[in-house]
Every structure is written in structure tokens, then in C-alpha cells.
Coordinates of C-alpha atoms in Angstrom, one line a residue:
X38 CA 0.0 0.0 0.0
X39 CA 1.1 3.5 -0.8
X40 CA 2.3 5.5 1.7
X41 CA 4.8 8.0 0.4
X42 CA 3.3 11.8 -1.4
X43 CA 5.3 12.3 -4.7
X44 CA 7.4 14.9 -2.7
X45 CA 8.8 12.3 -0.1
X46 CA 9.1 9.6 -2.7
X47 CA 11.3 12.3 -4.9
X48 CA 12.8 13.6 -1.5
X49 CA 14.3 10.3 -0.9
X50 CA 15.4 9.2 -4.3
X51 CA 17.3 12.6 -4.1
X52 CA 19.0 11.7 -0.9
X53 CA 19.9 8.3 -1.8
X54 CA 21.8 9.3 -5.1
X55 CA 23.5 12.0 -3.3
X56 CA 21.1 14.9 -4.6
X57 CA 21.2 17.1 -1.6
X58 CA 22.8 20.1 -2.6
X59 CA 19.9 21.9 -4.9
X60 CA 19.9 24.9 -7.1
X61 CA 17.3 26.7 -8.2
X62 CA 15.5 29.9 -8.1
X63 CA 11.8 28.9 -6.6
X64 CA 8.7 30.0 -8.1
X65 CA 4.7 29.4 -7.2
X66 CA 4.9 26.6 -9.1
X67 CA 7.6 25.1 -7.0
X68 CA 6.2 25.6 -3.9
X69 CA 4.7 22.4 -2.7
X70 CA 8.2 21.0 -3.5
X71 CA 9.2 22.8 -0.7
X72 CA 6.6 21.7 2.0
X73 CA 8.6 20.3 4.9
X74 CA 12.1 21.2 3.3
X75 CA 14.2 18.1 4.9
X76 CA 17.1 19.8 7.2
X77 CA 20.1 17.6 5.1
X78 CA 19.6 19.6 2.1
X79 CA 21.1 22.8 1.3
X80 CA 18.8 24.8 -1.8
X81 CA 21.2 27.1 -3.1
X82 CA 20.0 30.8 -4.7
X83 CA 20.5 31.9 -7.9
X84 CA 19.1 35.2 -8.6
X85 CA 19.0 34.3 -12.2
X86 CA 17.8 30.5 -13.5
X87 CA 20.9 30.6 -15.4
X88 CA 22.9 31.2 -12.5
X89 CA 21.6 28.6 -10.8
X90 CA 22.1 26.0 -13.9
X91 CA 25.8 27.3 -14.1
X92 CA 26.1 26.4 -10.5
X93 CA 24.9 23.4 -10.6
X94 CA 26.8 22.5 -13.3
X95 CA 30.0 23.7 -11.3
X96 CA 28.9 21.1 -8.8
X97 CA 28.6 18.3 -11.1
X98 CA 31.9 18.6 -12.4
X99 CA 33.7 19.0 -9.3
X100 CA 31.5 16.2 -7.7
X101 CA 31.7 14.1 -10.3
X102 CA 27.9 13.4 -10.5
X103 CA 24.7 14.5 -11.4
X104 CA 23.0 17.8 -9.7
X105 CA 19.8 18.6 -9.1
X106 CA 18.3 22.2 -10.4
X107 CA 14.7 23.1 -9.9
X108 CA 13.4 26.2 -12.9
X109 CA 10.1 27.7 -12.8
X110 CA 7.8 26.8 -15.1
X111 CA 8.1 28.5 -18.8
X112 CA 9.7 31.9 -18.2
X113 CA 12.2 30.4 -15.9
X114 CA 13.1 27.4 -18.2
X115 CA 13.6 30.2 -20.8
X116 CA 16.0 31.9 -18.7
X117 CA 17.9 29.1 -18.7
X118 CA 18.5 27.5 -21.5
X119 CA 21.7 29.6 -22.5
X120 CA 23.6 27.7 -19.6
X121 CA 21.4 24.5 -20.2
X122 CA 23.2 24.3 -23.8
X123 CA 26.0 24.8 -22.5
X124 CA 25.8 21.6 -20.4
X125 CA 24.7 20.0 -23.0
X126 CA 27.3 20.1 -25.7
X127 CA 30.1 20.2 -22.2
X128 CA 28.3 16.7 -21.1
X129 CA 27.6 17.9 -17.5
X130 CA 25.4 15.6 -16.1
X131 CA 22.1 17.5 -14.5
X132 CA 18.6 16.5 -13.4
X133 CA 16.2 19.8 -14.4
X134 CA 13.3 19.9 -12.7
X135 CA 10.5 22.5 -13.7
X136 CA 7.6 23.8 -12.1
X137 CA 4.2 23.4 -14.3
X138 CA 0.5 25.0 -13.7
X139 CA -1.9 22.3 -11.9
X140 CA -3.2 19.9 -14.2
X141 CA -7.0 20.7 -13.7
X142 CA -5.7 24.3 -15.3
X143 CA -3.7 23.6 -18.1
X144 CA -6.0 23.0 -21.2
X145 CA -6.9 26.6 -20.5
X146 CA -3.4 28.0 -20.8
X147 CA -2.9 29.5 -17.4
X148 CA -0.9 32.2 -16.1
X149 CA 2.3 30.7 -15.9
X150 CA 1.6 27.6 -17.5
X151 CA 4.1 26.0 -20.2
X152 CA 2.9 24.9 -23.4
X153 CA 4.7 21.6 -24.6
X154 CA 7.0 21.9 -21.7
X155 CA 9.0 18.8 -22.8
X156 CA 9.0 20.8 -26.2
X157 CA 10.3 23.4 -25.0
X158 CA 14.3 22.7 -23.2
X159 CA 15.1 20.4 -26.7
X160 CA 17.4 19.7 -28.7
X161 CA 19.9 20.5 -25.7
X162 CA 18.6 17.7 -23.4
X163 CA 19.3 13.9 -23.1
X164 CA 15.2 13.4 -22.8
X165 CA 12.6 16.0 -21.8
X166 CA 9.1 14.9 -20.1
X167 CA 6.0 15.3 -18.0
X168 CA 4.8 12.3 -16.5
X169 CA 1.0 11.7 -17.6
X170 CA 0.1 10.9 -14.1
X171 CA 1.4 12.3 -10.6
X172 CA 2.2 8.6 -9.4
X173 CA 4.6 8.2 -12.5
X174 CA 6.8 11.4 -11.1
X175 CA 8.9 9.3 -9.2
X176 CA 9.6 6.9 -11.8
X177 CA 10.4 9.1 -14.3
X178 CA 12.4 11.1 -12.0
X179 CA 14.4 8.1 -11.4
X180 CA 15.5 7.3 -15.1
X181 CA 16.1 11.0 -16.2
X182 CA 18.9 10.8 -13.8
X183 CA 20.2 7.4 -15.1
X184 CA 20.2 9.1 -18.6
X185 CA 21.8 11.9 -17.3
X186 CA 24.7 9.9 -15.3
X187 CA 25.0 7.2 -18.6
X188 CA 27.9 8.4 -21.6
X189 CA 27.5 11.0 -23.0
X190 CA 26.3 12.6 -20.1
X191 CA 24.3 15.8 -20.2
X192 CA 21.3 17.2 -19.0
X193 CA 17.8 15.8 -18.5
X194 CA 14.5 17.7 -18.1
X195 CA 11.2 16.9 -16.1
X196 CA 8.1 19.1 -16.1
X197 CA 6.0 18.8 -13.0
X198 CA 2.6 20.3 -12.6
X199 CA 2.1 21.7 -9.0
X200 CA -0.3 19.2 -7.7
X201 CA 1.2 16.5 -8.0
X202 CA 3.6 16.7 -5.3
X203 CA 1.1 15.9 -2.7
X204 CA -0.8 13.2 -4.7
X205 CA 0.4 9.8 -3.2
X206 CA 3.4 7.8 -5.2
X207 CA 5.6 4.7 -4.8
X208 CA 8.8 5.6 -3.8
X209 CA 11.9 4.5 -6.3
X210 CA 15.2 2.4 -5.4
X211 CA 18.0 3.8 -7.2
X212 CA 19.9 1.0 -9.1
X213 CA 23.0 1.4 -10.9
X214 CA 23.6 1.3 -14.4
X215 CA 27.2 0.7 -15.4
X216 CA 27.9 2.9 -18.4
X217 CA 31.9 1.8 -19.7
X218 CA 32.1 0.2 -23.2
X219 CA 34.4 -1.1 -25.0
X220 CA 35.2 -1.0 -28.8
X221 CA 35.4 -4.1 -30.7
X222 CA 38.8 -5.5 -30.3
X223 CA 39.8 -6.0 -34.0
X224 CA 38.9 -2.0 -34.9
X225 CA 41.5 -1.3 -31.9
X226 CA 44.1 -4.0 -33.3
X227 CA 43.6 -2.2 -36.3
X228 CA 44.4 1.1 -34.8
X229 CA 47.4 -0.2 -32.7
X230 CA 48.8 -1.7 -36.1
X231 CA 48.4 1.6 -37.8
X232 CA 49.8 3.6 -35.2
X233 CA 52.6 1.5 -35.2
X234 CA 53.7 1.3 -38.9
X235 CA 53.6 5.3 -38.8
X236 CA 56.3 8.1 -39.0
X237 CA 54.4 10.9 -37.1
X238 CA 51.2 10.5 -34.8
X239 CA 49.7 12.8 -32.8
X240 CA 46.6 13.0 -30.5
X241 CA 44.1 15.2 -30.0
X242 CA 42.6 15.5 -26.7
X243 CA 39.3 16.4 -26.0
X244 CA 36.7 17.6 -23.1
X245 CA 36.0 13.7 -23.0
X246 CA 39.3 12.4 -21.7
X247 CA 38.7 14.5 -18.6
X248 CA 34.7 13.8 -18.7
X249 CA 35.9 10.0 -18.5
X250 CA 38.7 10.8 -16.1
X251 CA 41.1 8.7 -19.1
X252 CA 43.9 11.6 -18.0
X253 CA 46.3 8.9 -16.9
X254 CA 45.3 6.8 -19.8
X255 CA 45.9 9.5 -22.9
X256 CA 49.4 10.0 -21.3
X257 CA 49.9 6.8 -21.4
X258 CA 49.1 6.2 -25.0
X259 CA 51.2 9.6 -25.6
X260 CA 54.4 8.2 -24.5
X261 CA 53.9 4.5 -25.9
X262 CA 53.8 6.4 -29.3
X263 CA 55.8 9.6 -28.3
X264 CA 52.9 11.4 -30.1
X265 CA 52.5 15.7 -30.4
X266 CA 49.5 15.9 -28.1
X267 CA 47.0 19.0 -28.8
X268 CA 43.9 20.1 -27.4
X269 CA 40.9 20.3 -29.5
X270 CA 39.4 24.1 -30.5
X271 CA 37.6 25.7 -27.7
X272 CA 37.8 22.6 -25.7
X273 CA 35.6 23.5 -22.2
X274 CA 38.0 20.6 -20.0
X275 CA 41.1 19.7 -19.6
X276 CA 42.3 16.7 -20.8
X277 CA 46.6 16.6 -20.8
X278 CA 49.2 17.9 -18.3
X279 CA 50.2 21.1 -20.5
X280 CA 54.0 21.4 -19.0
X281 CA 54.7 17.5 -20.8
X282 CA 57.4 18.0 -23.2
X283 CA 54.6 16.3 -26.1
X284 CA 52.0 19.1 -25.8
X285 CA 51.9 21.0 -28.6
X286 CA 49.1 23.8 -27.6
X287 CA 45.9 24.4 -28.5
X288 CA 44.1 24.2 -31.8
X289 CA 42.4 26.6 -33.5
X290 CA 38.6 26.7 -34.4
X291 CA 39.1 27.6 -37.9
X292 CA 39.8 24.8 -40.9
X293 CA 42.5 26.1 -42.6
X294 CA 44.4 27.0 -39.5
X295 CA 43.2 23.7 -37.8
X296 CA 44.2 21.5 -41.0
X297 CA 48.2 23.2 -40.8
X298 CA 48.7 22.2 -36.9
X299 CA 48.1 19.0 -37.9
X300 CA 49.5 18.7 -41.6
X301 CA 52.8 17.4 -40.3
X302 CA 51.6 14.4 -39.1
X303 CA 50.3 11.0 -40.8
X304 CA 48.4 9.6 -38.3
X305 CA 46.0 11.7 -35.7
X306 CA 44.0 10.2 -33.0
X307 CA 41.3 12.2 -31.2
X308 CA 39.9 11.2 -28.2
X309 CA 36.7 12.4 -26.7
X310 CA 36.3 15.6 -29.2
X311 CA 34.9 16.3 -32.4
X312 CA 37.6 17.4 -33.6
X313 CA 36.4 20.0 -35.8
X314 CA 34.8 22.8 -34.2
X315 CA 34.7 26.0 -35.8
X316 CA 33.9 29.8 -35.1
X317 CA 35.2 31.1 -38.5
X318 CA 34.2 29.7 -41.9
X319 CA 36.5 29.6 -44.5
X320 CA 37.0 27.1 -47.3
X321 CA 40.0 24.5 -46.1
X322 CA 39.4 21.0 -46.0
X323 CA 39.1 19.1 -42.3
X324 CA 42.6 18.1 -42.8
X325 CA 45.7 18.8 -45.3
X326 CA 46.5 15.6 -48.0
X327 CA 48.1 12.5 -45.9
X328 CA 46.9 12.8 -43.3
X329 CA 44.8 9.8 -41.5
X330 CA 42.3 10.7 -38.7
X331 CA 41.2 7.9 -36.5
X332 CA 38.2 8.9 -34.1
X333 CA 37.4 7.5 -30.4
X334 CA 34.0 9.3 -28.5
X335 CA 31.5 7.2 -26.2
X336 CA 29.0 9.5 -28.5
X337 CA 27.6 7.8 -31.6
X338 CA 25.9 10.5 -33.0
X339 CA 29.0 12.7 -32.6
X340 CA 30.7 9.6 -34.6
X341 CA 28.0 9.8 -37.4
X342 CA 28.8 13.4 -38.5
X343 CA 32.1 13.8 -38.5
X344 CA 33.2 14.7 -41.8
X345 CA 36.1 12.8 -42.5
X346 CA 38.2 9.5 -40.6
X347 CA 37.6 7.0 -39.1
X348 CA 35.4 6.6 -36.1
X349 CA 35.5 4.0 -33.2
X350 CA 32.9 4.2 -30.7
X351 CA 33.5 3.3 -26.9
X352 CA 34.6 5.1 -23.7
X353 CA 37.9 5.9 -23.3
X354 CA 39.6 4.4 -20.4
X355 CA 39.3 0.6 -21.1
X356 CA 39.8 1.4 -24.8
X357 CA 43.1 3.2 -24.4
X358 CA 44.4 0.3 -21.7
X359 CA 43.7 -2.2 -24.4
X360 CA 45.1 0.1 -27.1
X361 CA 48.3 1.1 -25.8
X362 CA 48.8 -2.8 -24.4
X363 CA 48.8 -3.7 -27.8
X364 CA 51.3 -1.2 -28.9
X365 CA 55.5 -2.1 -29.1
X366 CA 58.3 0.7 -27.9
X367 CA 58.9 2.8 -30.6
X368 CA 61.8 3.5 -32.5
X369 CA 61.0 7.2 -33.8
X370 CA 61.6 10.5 -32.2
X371 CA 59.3 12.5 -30.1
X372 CA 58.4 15.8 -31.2
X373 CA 60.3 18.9 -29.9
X374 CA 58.6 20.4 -27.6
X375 CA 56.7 24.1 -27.9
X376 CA 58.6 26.9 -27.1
X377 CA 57.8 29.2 -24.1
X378 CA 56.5 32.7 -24.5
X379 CA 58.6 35.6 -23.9
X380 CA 58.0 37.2 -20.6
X381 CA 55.8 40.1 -21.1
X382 CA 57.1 43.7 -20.3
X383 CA 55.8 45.8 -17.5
X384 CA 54.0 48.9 -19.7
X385 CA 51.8 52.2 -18.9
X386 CA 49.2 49.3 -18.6
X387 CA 48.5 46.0 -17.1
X388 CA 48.4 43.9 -20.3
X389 CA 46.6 40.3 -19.9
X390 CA 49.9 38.5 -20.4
X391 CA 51.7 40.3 -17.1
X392 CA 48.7 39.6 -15.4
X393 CA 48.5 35.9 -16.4
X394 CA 53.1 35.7 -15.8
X395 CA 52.1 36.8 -12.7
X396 CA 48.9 34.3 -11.8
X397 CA 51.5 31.3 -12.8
X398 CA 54.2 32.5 -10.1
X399 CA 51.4 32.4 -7.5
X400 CA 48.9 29.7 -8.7
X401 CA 49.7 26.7 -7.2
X402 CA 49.4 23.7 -9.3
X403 CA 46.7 21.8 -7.7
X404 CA 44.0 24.4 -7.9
X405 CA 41.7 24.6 -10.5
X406 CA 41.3 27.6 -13.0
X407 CA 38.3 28.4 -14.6
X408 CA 37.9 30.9 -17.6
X409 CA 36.0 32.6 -19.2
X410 CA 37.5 35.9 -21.3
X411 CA 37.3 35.0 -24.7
X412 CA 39.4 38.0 -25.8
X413 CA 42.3 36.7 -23.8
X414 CA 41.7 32.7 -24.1
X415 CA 44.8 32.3 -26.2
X416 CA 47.0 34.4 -24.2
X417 CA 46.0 32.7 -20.7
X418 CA 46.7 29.2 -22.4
X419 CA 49.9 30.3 -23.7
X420 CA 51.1 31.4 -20.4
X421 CA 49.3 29.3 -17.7
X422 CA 49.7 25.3 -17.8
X423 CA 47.6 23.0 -16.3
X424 CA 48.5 19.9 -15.7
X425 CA 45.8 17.8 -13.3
X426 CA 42.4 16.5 -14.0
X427 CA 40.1 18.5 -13.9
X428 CA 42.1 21.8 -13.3
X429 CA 40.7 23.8 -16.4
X430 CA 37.0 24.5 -17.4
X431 CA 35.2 26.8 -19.5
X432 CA 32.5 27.0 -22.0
X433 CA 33.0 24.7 -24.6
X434 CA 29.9 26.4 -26.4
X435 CA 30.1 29.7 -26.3
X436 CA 26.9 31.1 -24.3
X437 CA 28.4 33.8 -22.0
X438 CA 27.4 33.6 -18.8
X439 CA 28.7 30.2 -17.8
X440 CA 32.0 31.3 -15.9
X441 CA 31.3 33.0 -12.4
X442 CA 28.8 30.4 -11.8
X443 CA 30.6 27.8 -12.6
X444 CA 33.2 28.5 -10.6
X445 CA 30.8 29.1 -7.9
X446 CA 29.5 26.0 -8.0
X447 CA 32.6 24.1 -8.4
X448 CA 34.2 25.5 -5.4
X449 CA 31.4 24.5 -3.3
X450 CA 31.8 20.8 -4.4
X451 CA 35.1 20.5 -2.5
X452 CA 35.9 23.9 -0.7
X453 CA 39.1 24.5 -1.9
X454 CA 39.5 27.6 -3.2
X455 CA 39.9 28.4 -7.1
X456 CA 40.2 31.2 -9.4
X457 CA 38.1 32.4 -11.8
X458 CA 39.5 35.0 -14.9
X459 CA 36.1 36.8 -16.5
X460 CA 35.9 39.4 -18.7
X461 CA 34.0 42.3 -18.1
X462 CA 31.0 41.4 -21.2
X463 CA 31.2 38.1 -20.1
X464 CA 30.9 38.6 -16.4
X465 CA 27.9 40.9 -17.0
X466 CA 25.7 38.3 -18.0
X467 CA 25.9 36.5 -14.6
X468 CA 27.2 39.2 -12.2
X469 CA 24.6 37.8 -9.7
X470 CA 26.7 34.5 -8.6
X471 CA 28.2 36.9 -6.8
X472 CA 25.9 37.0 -4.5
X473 CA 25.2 33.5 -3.9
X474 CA 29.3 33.0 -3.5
X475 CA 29.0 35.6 -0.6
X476 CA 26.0 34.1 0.6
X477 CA 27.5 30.8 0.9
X478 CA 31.0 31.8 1.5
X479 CA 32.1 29.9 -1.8
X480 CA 36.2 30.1 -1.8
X481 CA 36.7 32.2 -5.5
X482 CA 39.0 34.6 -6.5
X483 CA 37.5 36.0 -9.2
X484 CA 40.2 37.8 -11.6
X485 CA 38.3 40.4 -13.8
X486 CA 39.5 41.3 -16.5
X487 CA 38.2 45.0 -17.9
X488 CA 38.7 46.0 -21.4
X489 CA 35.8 48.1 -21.8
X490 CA 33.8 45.9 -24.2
X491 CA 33.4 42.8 -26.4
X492 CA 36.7 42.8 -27.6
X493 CA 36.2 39.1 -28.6
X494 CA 33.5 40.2 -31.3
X495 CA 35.5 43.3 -32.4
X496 CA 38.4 41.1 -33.1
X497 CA 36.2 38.6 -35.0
X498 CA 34.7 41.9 -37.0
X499 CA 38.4 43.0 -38.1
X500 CA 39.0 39.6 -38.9
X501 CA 35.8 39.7 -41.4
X502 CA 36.0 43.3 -42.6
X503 CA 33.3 44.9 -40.4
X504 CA 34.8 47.2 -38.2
X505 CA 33.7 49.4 -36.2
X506 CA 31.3 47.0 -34.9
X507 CA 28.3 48.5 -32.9
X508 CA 27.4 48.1 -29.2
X509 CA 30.6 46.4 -28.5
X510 CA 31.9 49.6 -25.9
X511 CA 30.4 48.4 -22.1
X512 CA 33.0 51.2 -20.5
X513 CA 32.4 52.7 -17.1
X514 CA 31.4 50.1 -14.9
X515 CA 32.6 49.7 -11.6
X516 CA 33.0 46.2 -10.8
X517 CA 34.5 46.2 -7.4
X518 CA 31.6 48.4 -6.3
X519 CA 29.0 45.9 -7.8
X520 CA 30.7 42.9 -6.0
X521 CA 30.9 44.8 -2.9
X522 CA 27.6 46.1 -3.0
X523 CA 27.0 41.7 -3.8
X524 CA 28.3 41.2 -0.5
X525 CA 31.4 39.6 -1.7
X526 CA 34.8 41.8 -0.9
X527 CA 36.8 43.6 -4.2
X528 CA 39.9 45.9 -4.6
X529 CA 41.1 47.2 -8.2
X530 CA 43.8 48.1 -9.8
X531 CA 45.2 50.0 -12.8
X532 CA 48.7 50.1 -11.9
X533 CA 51.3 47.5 -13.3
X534 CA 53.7 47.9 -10.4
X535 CA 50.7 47.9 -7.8
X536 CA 49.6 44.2 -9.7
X537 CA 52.0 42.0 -7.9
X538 CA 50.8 43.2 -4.1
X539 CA 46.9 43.1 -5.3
X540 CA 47.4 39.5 -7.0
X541 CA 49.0 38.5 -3.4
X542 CA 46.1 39.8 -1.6
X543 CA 43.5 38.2 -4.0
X544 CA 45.1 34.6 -4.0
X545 CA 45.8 34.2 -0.1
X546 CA 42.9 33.6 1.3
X547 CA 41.8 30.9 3.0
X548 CA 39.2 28.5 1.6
X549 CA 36.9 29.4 4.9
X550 CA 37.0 33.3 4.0
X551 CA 34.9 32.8 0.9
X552 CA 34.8 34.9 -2.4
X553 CA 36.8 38.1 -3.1
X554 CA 37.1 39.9 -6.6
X555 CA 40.1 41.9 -8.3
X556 CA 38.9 44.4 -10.8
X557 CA 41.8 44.8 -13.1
X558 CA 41.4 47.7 -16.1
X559 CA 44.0 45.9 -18.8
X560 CA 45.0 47.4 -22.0
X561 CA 42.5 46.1 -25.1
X562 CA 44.7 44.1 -27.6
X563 CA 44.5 44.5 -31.3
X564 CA 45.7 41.0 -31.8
X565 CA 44.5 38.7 -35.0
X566 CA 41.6 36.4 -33.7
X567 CA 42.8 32.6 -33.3
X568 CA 46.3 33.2 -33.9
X569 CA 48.8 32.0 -31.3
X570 CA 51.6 33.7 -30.6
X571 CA 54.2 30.9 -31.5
X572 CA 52.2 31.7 -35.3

């Protein structure tokens, strides 16, 4: 016999798959989720449904498991869904849970109500639904997390209508569902046969390798084959320790310039990336004349469309075990390793590249950076390595927005404290996680990075021939008196020489004296877009 309302029934599934920490920004059609909130949970604020999504996100990638957001019904789903594609095409695993009308209202389109609410989140959800009856929410609650949690992860989307979370319900065992697969043994012989009869390999490592935690693994195969190593274009993870004499750097999203990195090598295998990800169109091939691409992702639709090579689908850490098992020493020469960029002078202004010389003397290693200033990506990868699992993330997608509170949400996975590097357009569109990193005394330096505008899109325009570009100038803000006014502490700075003392400041705190934010005005940069500085 029943015993359980849909809200206890839910209430414990959450608990039991470790679904306590929730985000969300609460609505009237959320409210009877709340009845009898259970003390072990902690609902964290978002001011902005994005927010919240971003910060959940955070969490899921620094717990290394799904996490539970709750939207409001059709205007708060439509806030979101910037950050909720970016999930998606990052494969953060989240359980989305929206608010709908009662169900005695909706054939009458009520105030708040969502039309086709499982319409409405796709295509950048694993699965989308509203449960045709109350008793099902449970149920269904149960296997959108599963999908969410099984390769590729990403995010999953229930619609509840407000009256069902007092209607009575079964409550739901979580089960597990193990998700590693392996490729077919004779396409890896294959590929281990190939790699071994070539002159000059090369892998290509992608947000996958640290989605799968195959870090270890892809070094591994690296040194078997004394391969170049690069990271695939606008790559959202990390995925290779960047100070390893095989890295190579960082490709670029554009074909052409994409199809020369690669051009001196024979035989490239990408892992965990689609490899060709573009932000400029021009008309180069994928790749230059000879050479061979061979493809491993745990996705099979990513498999399907890639243009060119040859695709192997599976998850990465038992398939590179087997694959570099199968592989002899080699006899050929590693590739020399990429040169280091010349220190960058002190000027009238702080330029990105002092600021970033100076974060690498003070970051320590084991900390992780997230990023998100798209005018100074290149620069910040050129002059600040990472070299752990999971020490790097950003938008692999490109909706602004994601970076404050994803670091937000991260550092409240584990505590430690991190550092975030915004830029001022992109902090803008999420400036609110700084309240809920006050609130809840999340350990971020945020580093902000003030150029007066969307230097990003400006570059792109002179890249293109449209210049000026219009409403790209965002000038005269005062970020340190925002944060503040966010509750969250802030100093700024203008002055080269005073940079080294205000870095020292921002980066010393504790992890218990939660967020603090250092509002740097740099110089803008007139740099060619996607152009490296080793050309």
C-alpha cells in the first residue's frame, strides 16, 4: 500500500543518489516541493535561473555526478536555457526539474503555464518529459537521472505540474547502471597496427578524456607512441598535463588553420572531441593531403557526423588500456617540444599576459582555473599550464554567462579555493553569482578582466572586414563596487607595479573566507583572432 506523497518519494530518491545540494531559483509553481524542506539539504540561490544551472553545473563537475536544479515553469526554463546548452554540448550531467500549472488548469493556458513543456528545453537535453500521471513522477524522476549519469552525459528535463507533489506515489530504489564500453577489439588492433607502422602521430585530446577521467590513460598512450599531443578548438576541459614535453598547444577553431597544426603528421587520433569545431568559416578541407584521422568518443551520434576518418565508438579508459597494451616501444623520435612565451614587459598598462606571468608564479598547481574571457583565451593558455584532471574549465559552447557560476558551484563541491579570470562582457551576463558566493561563502578569487567591451567580437569583426562594430563599448562600470555592493569583498587596480601586491592579496585567502574579486582595467589588444603567438 502506498504511503509515500510524490514529494517524499522524490525527496528520498534525491538523498539516496546523493542529490542534496539543490539549485534553483523557486517559483509558485515550486512551492509544494518545498513543504517540509528536509534539514540535510542545502537549496542554493541563484538570482537568475541561469545562475543557478551554471552552479549546478560547477557542482557536477567538481563532484563528479549528477546535480539537481529546480526552474520555474516556462519563463524560468527560458532563462535558462543559454547555460542548459551549454551543459549539454560540455556533457555535465544535470537533473532539471520545472515547475508546471496544476493539471486541472492547463487546457486553459494559465498564467504561468508551459505549453509543450518537454518541447520546450530540446534539442539540448538527453530526454525532456512530463509524467502523464502524478504517481509516474517518481519513476520518471528516477530514469532521467540514469540518462543523465550514462555516456554521454548531459542534461535531463522533467516538467512537473504543481499538484502533483502531494498526490500519493511509490517511492523509487536507485539502481546502478554501469555505463563503460568497449570497442570491438579488432577496430583497436587495427588502430594499434596503424599507429605503429607510422612516422608521425599525434593525438588530439578532447573535453572527453577529462569527462571520462582517461587523463592517466591519454598519457599513457602519448608516451607509448611519443605522439604531439594537442587540445581540440575551444575545448571546455582539460584533458593533458600542459607542462609534458609532447604538448603542442591548442588548436584553433578555424579549418584552414586547424588542417596546418596537424598537416605534419600522418596519423591523428582524437579522443573524446569532435575534432572540428569551428567559429570562422572559411574554405579549407578538415585536414591537409596525408593525413589519416582515427576517431574515439563514447558518443555515436558525434561519430556519425564527423566529416572525415575514421570513427571508433566506446569510452575511453578501457579502450586506451587495451590500445596502448597492444602497442611495441617505438623506434621514432618525439616531437620537440613548444617553445615558451617571452615574458611580457611591465608597460603604462596592465596587459593580460603580465597579469597571467604573474597568476603562474602564485597559482599553485593543484587548484583549478576556470575561464571565461574570450578575448584573452589564447594568451591565458599560452602562459598558464595545467597539468591535473580537472584543473581547467570553461565554455565549450560559447553562451556567455557560464564562468562565475561555474566557478561558484565548483568551489562548493570540494571547498578549496579556485580562481576564476572573467571578462567584463562576459561577467555581466551572470554578475549575480556573486551573490550567492557571498552568501554561501564559496572560496573564489575572481580575476576580472576589464577591457571596456566585447573585444572578442570586435576582433572577430576586423577579422571579417566589419569594423567598427556597434554596441561592442560596455565602459564605465565599476565592478568592485558591484561585488561589494553583492556582498562579496573587491579591490582594483590599474597600476602595473601595484599588480603584484593586489594579486598577493587576491590569491591568499583561506578557503573558509569565501569569495573576493580583483577588478583589473587591462589594456585592449588588437591581436588577430585565433592566432597563437608561436604563429
Amino acid at each position: 500500500m502506498t504511503t509515500a506523497t510524490v514529494r517524499e518519494a522524490v525527496v528520498r530518491f534525491l538523498r539516496d543518489t546523493g542529490m542534496t545540494t539543490v539549485f534553483g531559483n523557486p517559483g509558485s509553481t515550486e512551492l509544494r516541493m518545498f513543504r517540509d524542506w528536509p534539514e540535510d539539504f542545502t537549496y542554493v540561490l541563484g538570482l537568475q535561473e541561469s545562475v543557478a544551472v551554471g552552479m549546478a553545473a560547477g557542482h557536477a563537475l567538481g563532484t563528479r555526478r549528477a546535480a539537481f536544479v529546480s526552474l520555474h515553469s516556462a519563463g524560468g526554463v527560458g532563462h535558462a536555457l543559454g547555460a542548459v546548452f551549454n551543459a549539454f554540448r560540455d556533457r555535465v550531467p544535470l537533473v532539471i526539474v520545472a515547475g508546471q500549472q496544476a493539471r486541472s488548469l492547463v487546457q486553459l493556458r494559465p498564467f504561468l503555464g508551459a505549453d509543450e513543456p518537454a518541447q520546450f528545453p530540446r534539442p539540448y537535453v538527453k530526454s525532456a518529459r512530463q509524467p502523464e500521471r502524478a504517481a509516474d513522477v517518481p519513476a520518471v524522476l528516477a530514469e532521467a537521472y540514469r540518462t543523465a549519469m550514462t555516456h554521454p552525459r548531459g542534461p535531463v528535463f522533467v516538467s512537473v505540474p504543481e499538484d502533483d507533489w502531494d498526490r500519493p506515489a511509490e517511492p523509487v530504489a536507485p539502481r546502478t547502471v554501469h555505463t563503460a564500453f568497449t570497442a570491438d577489439p579488432e577496430a583497436l588492433a587495427a588502430l594499434a597496427a596503424r599507429l605503429t607502422a607510422c612516422a608521425r602521430p599525434a593525438l588530439v585530446i578532447g573535453p572527453g578524456v577529462d569527462d571520462e577521467e582517461a587523463l592517466a590513460e591519454a598519457r599513457a598512450l602519448a608516451e607509448r607512441i611519443r605522439a604531439g599531443v594537442w587540445i581540440s578548438p575551444l575545448s571546455g576541459r582539460s584533458g593533458f598535463p600542459e607542462s609534458h614535453p609532447l604538448f603542442q598547444g591548442f588548436l584553433p577553431p578555424v579549418a584552414g588553420q586547424l588542417a596546418a597544426r596537424l598537416a605534419p603528421y600522418d596519423v591523428v587520433v582524437a579522443l573524446g572531441t569532435p575534432v572540428f569545431v569551428y567559429h570562422v568559416a572559411d574554405e579549407s578541407p578538415p585536414l591537409a593531403p596525408g593525413t589519416e584521422l582515427f576517431h574515439l568518443d563514447c558518443d555515436p551520434g558525434q561519430a556519425a557526423w564527423l566529416p572525415t576518418g575514421t570513427s571508433i565508438v566506446t569510452t575511453l579508459r578501457p579502450a586506451l588500456r587495451r590500445l596502448t597494451d597492444l602497442l611495441p616501444e617505438p623506434d621514432r623520435d618525439p616531437p620537440p617540444p613548444r617553445p615558451a612565451p617571452p615574458a611580457a614587459p611591465v608597460a603604462a598598462r596592465i596587459s593580460p599576459e603580465l597579469c597571467f606571468d604573474l597568476l603562474r608564479a602564485r597559482l599553485p598547481r593543484d587548484r583549478v582555473l576556470v575561464e571565461e574571457a574570450p578575448s584573452h583565451r589564447d594568451a591565458l593558455h599560452a602562459r598558464v599550464p595545467v597539468d591535473r584532471s580537472g584543473g581547467f574549465l570553461t565554455t565549450g559552447s560559447g553562451a556567455l554567462g557560464w564562468g562565475l557560476p561555474l566557478a561558484v558551484g565548483r568551489a562548493l563541491a570540494d571547498r578549496r579555493r579556485l580562481v576564476c579570470v572573467a571578462g567584463d562582457g562576459s561577467a555581466l551576463y551572470s554578475v549575480q553569482a556573486l551573490w550567492s558566493a557571498a552568501r554561501h561563502t564559496a572560496p573564489v578569487t575572481f580575476v576580472l578582466l576589464d577591457n571596456g567591451g566585447y573585444a572578442a567580437v570586435r576582433a572577430l569583426g576586423r577579422r571579417i572586414g566589419v569594423a567598427p562594430v556597434p554596441g561592442t563599448d560596455i565602459a564605465g562600470i565599476d565592478f568592485a563596487a558591484l561585488a561589494e555592493s553583492f556582498g562579496c569583498p573587491a579591490a582594483r587596480a590599474e597600476d602595473p607595479l601595484e599588480l603584484p601586491a593586489a594579486l598577493d592579496h587576491a590569491l591568499g585567502r583561506g578557503d573558509d573566507t569565501g569569495p573576493f574579486l580583483l577588478h583589473l582595467r587591462v589594456a585592449g589588444s588588437a591581436g588577430t583572432l585565433y592566432e597563437p603567438w608561436a604563429g
